[in-house]
Amino acid sequence: MTTRSDLPGTYVFDGPSGRRGRPLNRMLQSLRTEGARADFRADEAAYCLRFELSAEQTTAVLERDWQAMLDLGGSIFYIYKLAMMDGRSMQYLGGVFTGMTEAEFTAAMAAGGRTDV
């Protein structure tokens, strides 16, 4: 029997993911205000420390390792806030998470969605 966490090619954000990613998601959510974004831009590592991110979460944020942020419990909705600060689109993130370029992902969505899953 396939469980929700065993769906190939599908990232399931569940309770354990939420608990693991809580500091990361709190930090990313805070970026909704201009003052927070200015503080983050001034010293990203110090800003991460303020929210008690793990070393792995901090590295993922500093290196913009989007997949690692998901793997470490990040919510796509909060990760997207950081991506927007970097001028990235949701289609860019979709491409990263599916192994496609932004253009390939956009074309796949315009054609009705992925057919490889």
Coordinates of N, CA and C in Angstrom, one line a residue:
M1 N 0.8 -1.2 0.0 CA 0.0 0.0 0.0 C 0.9 1.2 0.0
T2 N 0.6 2.2 -0.9 CA 1.3 3.4 -1.0 C 0.8 4.4 0.1
T3 N 1.7 5.0 0.8 CA 1.3 6.0 1.8 C 1.6 7.4 1.2
R4 N 1.0 8.4 1.8 CA 1.2 9.8 1.3 C 2.7 10.1 1.1
S5 N 3.5 9.7 2.0 CA 4.9 10.1 2.0 C 5.7 9.2 1.0
D6 N 5.1 8.2 0.4 CA 5.7 7.3 -0.6 C 5.3 7.6 -2.0
L7 N 4.7 8.7 -2.3 CA 4.3 9.0 -3.7 C 5.5 9.5 -4.5
P8 N 5.9 8.7 -5.5 CA 7.1 9.1 -6.2 C 7.0 10.5 -6.9
G9 N 8.0 11.3 -6.8 CA 8.0 12.6 -7.4 C 7.1 13.6 -6.7
T10 N 6.6 13.3 -5.6 CA 5.7 14.2 -4.9 C 6.3 14.5 -3.5
Y11 N 6.4 15.8 -3.2 CA 6.8 16.2 -1.9 C 5.6 16.4 -1.0
V12 N 5.5 15.7 0.1 CA 4.4 15.9 1.0 C 4.8 16.7 2.2
F13 N 4.1 17.8 2.4 CA 4.4 18.6 3.6 C 3.4 18.2 4.6
D14 N 3.9 17.5 5.6 CA 3.0 16.9 6.6 C 3.5 17.4 8.0
G15 N 2.9 16.9 9.1 CA 3.2 17.3 10.4 C 4.7 17.2 10.7
P16 N 5.3 16.1 10.5 CA 6.8 16.0 10.8 C 7.6 17.0 10.0
S17 N 7.2 17.2 8.7 CA 7.9 18.3 7.9 C 7.7 19.6 8.5
G18 N 6.5 19.9 9.0 CA 6.2 21.2 9.6 C 7.0 21.5 10.9
R19 N 7.1 20.4 11.7 CA 7.9 20.6 12.9 C 9.3 20.7 12.6
R20 N 9.9 19.9 11.7 CA 11.3 20.0 11.3 C 11.6 21.4 10.8
G21 N 10.7 22.0 10.0 CA 11.0 23.2 9.3 C 10.5 24.5 10.0
R22 N 10.0 24.3 11.2 CA 9.4 25.5 11.9 C 10.3 26.7 12.0
P23 N 11.5 26.6 12.4 CA 12.4 27.8 12.5 C 12.6 28.4 11.1
L24 N 12.8 27.5 10.1 CA 13.0 28.0 8.7 C 11.8 28.7 8.2
N25 N 10.6 28.1 8.4 CA 9.4 28.7 7.9 C 9.1 30.0 8.7
R26 N 9.4 30.1 10.0 CA 9.2 31.3 10.7 C 10.0 32.4 10.1
M27 N 11.3 32.1 9.9 CA 12.2 33.1 9.3 C 11.7 33.6 7.9
L28 N 11.4 32.6 7.1 CA 11.0 33.0 5.7 C 9.7 33.8 5.8
Q29 N 8.7 33.4 6.6 CA 7.5 34.1 6.8 C 7.7 35.6 7.2
S30 N 8.8 35.8 8.0 CA 9.0 37.1 8.5 C 9.4 38.1 7.4
L31 N 9.8 37.5 6.2 CA 10.3 38.4 5.1 C 9.1 39.1 4.4
R32 N 7.9 39.1 5.0 CA 6.8 39.8 4.4 C 6.8 41.3 4.7
T33 N 7.7 41.7 5.6 CA 7.8 43.2 5.8 C 9.1 43.7 5.2
E34 N 9.0 45.0 4.8 CA 10.2 45.6 4.1 C 11.4 45.7 5.2
G35 N 11.0 46.0 6.4 CA 12.0 46.1 7.4 C 12.8 44.8 7.6
A36 N 12.0 43.7 7.6 CA 12.7 42.4 7.8 C 13.5 42.1 6.6
R37 N 13.0 42.4 5.4 CA 13.8 42.1 4.2 C 15.1 42.9 4.2
A38 N 15.1 44.2 4.7 CA 16.3 45.0 4.8 C 17.3 44.4 5.8
D39 N 16.8 43.9 6.9 CA 17.6 43.3 7.9 C 18.3 42.0 7.3
F40 N 17.5 41.2 6.6 CA 18.0 40.0 6.0 C 19.1 40.3 5.0
R41 N 18.8 41.3 4.1 CA 19.8 41.6 3.1 C 21.1 42.1 3.7
A42 N 21.0 42.8 4.9 CA 22.2 43.4 5.5 C 23.1 42.3 6.0
D43 N 22.6 41.2 6.6 CA 23.4 40.1 7.1 C 22.5 38.9 7.2
E44 N 22.5 38.1 6.1 CA 21.7 36.9 6.0 C 22.0 35.9 7.0
A45 N 23.2 35.6 7.3 CA 23.6 34.6 8.3 C 23.1 35.0 9.7
A46 N 23.3 36.3 10.1 CA 22.8 36.8 11.4 C 21.3 36.7 11.5
Y47 N 20.6 37.0 10.4 CA 19.2 37.0 10.4 C 18.7 35.5 10.6
C48 N 19.4 34.6 10.0 CA 19.0 33.1 10.2 C 19.3 32.7 11.6
L49 N 20.3 33.2 12.2 CA 20.7 32.9 13.6 C 19.6 33.4 14.5
R50 N 19.0 34.6 14.2 CA 18.0 35.1 15.0 C 16.8 34.2 15.2
F51 N 16.6 33.4 14.1 CA 15.4 32.5 14.2 C 15.8 31.0 14.5
E52 N 17.1 30.9 14.9 CA 17.6 29.6 15.4 C 17.4 28.5 14.4
L53 N 17.8 28.8 13.1 CA 17.8 27.8 12.1 C 18.9 26.8 12.4
S54 N 18.8 25.6 11.9 CA 19.9 24.6 12.1 C 21.0 25.0 11.1
A55 N 22.1 24.4 11.3 CA 23.2 24.7 10.4 C 22.9 24.4 8.9
E56 N 22.2 23.2 8.8 CA 21.8 22.8 7.4 C 20.8 23.8 6.8
Q57 N 19.8 24.2 7.6 CA 18.8 25.2 7.1 C 19.5 26.5 6.7
T58 N 20.4 26.9 7.6 CA 21.1 28.2 7.3 C 21.9 28.1 6.0
T59 N 22.6 27.0 5.8 CA 23.4 26.8 4.6 C 22.5 26.7 3.4
A60 N 21.4 26.1 3.5 CA 20.4 26.0 2.4 C 19.9 27.4 2.0
V61 N 19.6 28.2 3.0 CA 19.2 29.6 2.7 C 20.3 30.4 2.1
L62 N 21.5 30.4 2.7 CA 22.6 31.2 2.2 C 23.0 30.8 0.8
E63 N 22.9 29.5 0.5 CA 23.3 29.0 -0.9 C 22.2 29.0 -1.8
R64 N 21.0 29.4 -1.4 CA 19.8 29.3 -2.2 C 19.6 27.9 -2.8
D65 N 19.7 26.9 -1.9 CA 19.5 25.5 -2.3 C 18.0 25.3 -2.0
W66 N 17.2 25.5 -3.0 CA 15.8 25.5 -2.9 C 15.3 24.1 -2.5
Q67 N 15.9 23.0 -3.1 CA 15.5 21.7 -2.9 C 15.8 21.3 -1.4
A68 N 17.0 21.7 -0.9 CA 17.4 21.4 0.4 C 16.4 22.1 1.4
M69 N 16.0 23.3 1.1 CA 15.0 24.0 2.0 C 13.7 23.1 2.1
L70 N 13.2 22.6 1.0 CA 12.1 21.7 1.0 C 12.4 20.5 1.9
D71 N 13.5 19.9 1.6 CA 13.9 18.6 2.3 C 14.1 18.9 3.8
L72 N 14.4 20.1 4.2 CA 14.6 20.4 5.6 C 13.3 21.0 6.3
G73 N 12.2 20.8 5.6 CA 10.9 21.1 6.2 C 10.3 22.5 5.8
G74 N 10.9 23.1 4.8 CA 10.4 24.3 4.3 C 9.1 24.2 3.6
S75 N 8.2 25.1 3.8 CA 7.0 25.2 3.0 C 7.2 26.0 1.8
I76 N 6.7 25.5 0.7 CA 6.9 26.2 -0.6 C 6.3 27.6 -0.5
F77 N 5.3 27.8 0.2 CA 4.7 29.2 0.3 C 5.7 30.1 1.0
Y78 N 6.4 29.7 1.9 CA 7.4 30.6 2.6 C 8.7 30.6 1.8
I79 N 9.1 29.5 1.2 CA 10.3 29.5 0.4 C 10.1 30.5 -0.8
Y80 N 8.9 30.6 -1.3 CA 8.7 31.5 -2.4 C 8.9 32.9 -2.0
K81 N 8.7 33.3 -0.8 CA 9.0 34.7 -0.3 C 10.5 35.0 -0.6
L82 N 11.3 34.1 -0.3 CA 12.8 34.3 -0.5 C 13.1 34.4 -2.0
A83 N 12.5 33.5 -2.7 CA 12.7 33.4 -4.2 C 12.3 34.8 -4.8
M84 N 11.1 35.3 -4.3 CA 10.7 36.6 -4.9 C 11.7 37.7 -4.6
M85 N 12.3 37.7 -3.4 CA 13.3 38.7 -3.0 C 14.5 38.6 -4.0
D86 N 14.7 37.4 -4.5 CA 15.8 37.2 -5.5 C 15.4 37.4 -6.9
G87 N 14.1 37.8 -7.1 CA 13.6 38.1 -8.5 C 13.3 36.8 -9.2
R88 N 13.0 35.7 -8.5 CA 12.7 34.4 -9.1 C 11.2 34.2 -9.1
S89 N 10.7 33.5 -10.1 CA 9.3 33.2 -10.2 C 8.9 31.9 -9.7
M90 N 7.6 31.6 -9.5 CA 7.2 30.3 -9.1 C 7.5 29.3 -10.1
Q91 N 7.5 29.7 -11.4 CA 7.8 28.8 -12.5 C 9.3 28.4 -12.4
Y92 N 10.1 29.3 -12.0 CA 11.6 29.0 -11.8 C 11.7 27.9 -10.7
L93 N 11.0 28.1 -9.6 CA 11.0 27.1 -8.5 C 10.4 25.7 -9.0
G94 N 9.3 25.8 -9.7 CA 8.8 24.6 -10.3 C 9.8 23.8 -11.1
G95 N 10.5 24.6 -11.9 CA 11.6 24.0 -12.7 C 12.7 23.3 -11.9
V96 N 13.1 24.0 -10.8 CA 14.1 23.5 -9.9 C 13.6 22.2 -9.3
F97 N 12.4 22.2 -8.8 CA 11.9 21.0 -8.1 C 11.6 19.8 -9.0
T98 N 11.5 20.1 -10.3 CA 11.1 19.0 -11.3 C 12.3 18.7 -12.2
G99 N 13.4 19.3 -12.0 CA 14.6 19.1 -12.9 C 14.4 19.7 -14.3
M100 N 13.7 20.7 -14.4 CA 13.5 21.4 -15.7 C 14.0 22.8 -15.6
T101 N 14.2 23.4 -16.7 CA 14.5 24.9 -16.7 C 13.1 25.6 -16.5
E102 N 13.3 26.9 -16.2 CA 12.1 27.7 -16.0 C 11.2 27.7 -17.3
A103 N 11.9 27.8 -18.4 CA 11.1 27.8 -19.7 C 10.4 26.4 -20.0
E104 N 11.2 25.4 -19.7 CA 10.6 24.0 -19.8 C 9.4 23.8 -18.9
F105 N 9.5 24.3 -17.7 CA 8.4 24.1 -16.7 C 7.2 24.9 -17.2
T106 N 7.5 26.2 -17.6 CA 6.4 27.0 -18.0 C 5.7 26.4 -19.2
A107 N 6.4 25.9 -20.2 CA 5.9 25.3 -21.4 C 5.0 24.0 -21.0
A108 N 5.6 23.2 -20.0 CA 4.8 22.0 -19.6 C 3.5 22.4 -19.0
M109 N 3.5 23.5 -18.2 CA 2.2 23.9 -17.5 C 1.3 24.4 -18.6
A110 N 1.8 25.2 -19.5 CA 0.9 25.7 -20.6 C 0.3 24.6 -21.5
A111 N 1.0 23.5 -21.5 CA 0.6 22.4 -22.3 C -0.4 21.4 -21.5
G112 N -0.7 21.8 -20.3 CA -1.6 21.0 -19.5 C -1.0 20.3 -18.3
G113 N 0.2 20.5 -18.1 CA 0.9 19.9 -16.9 C 1.8 18.8 -17.3
R114 N 2.5 18.3 -16.3 CA 3.5 17.3 -16.5 C 2.8 16.0 -16.8
T115 N 3.4 15.2 -17.7 CA 2.9 13.9 -18.1 C 3.8 12.8 -17.6
D116 N 4.9 13.1 -17.0 CA 5.9 12.1 -16.6 C 5.7 11.6 -15.2
V117 N 4.6 11.9 -14.5 CA 4.4 11.4 -13.2 C 3.1 10.7 -13.1

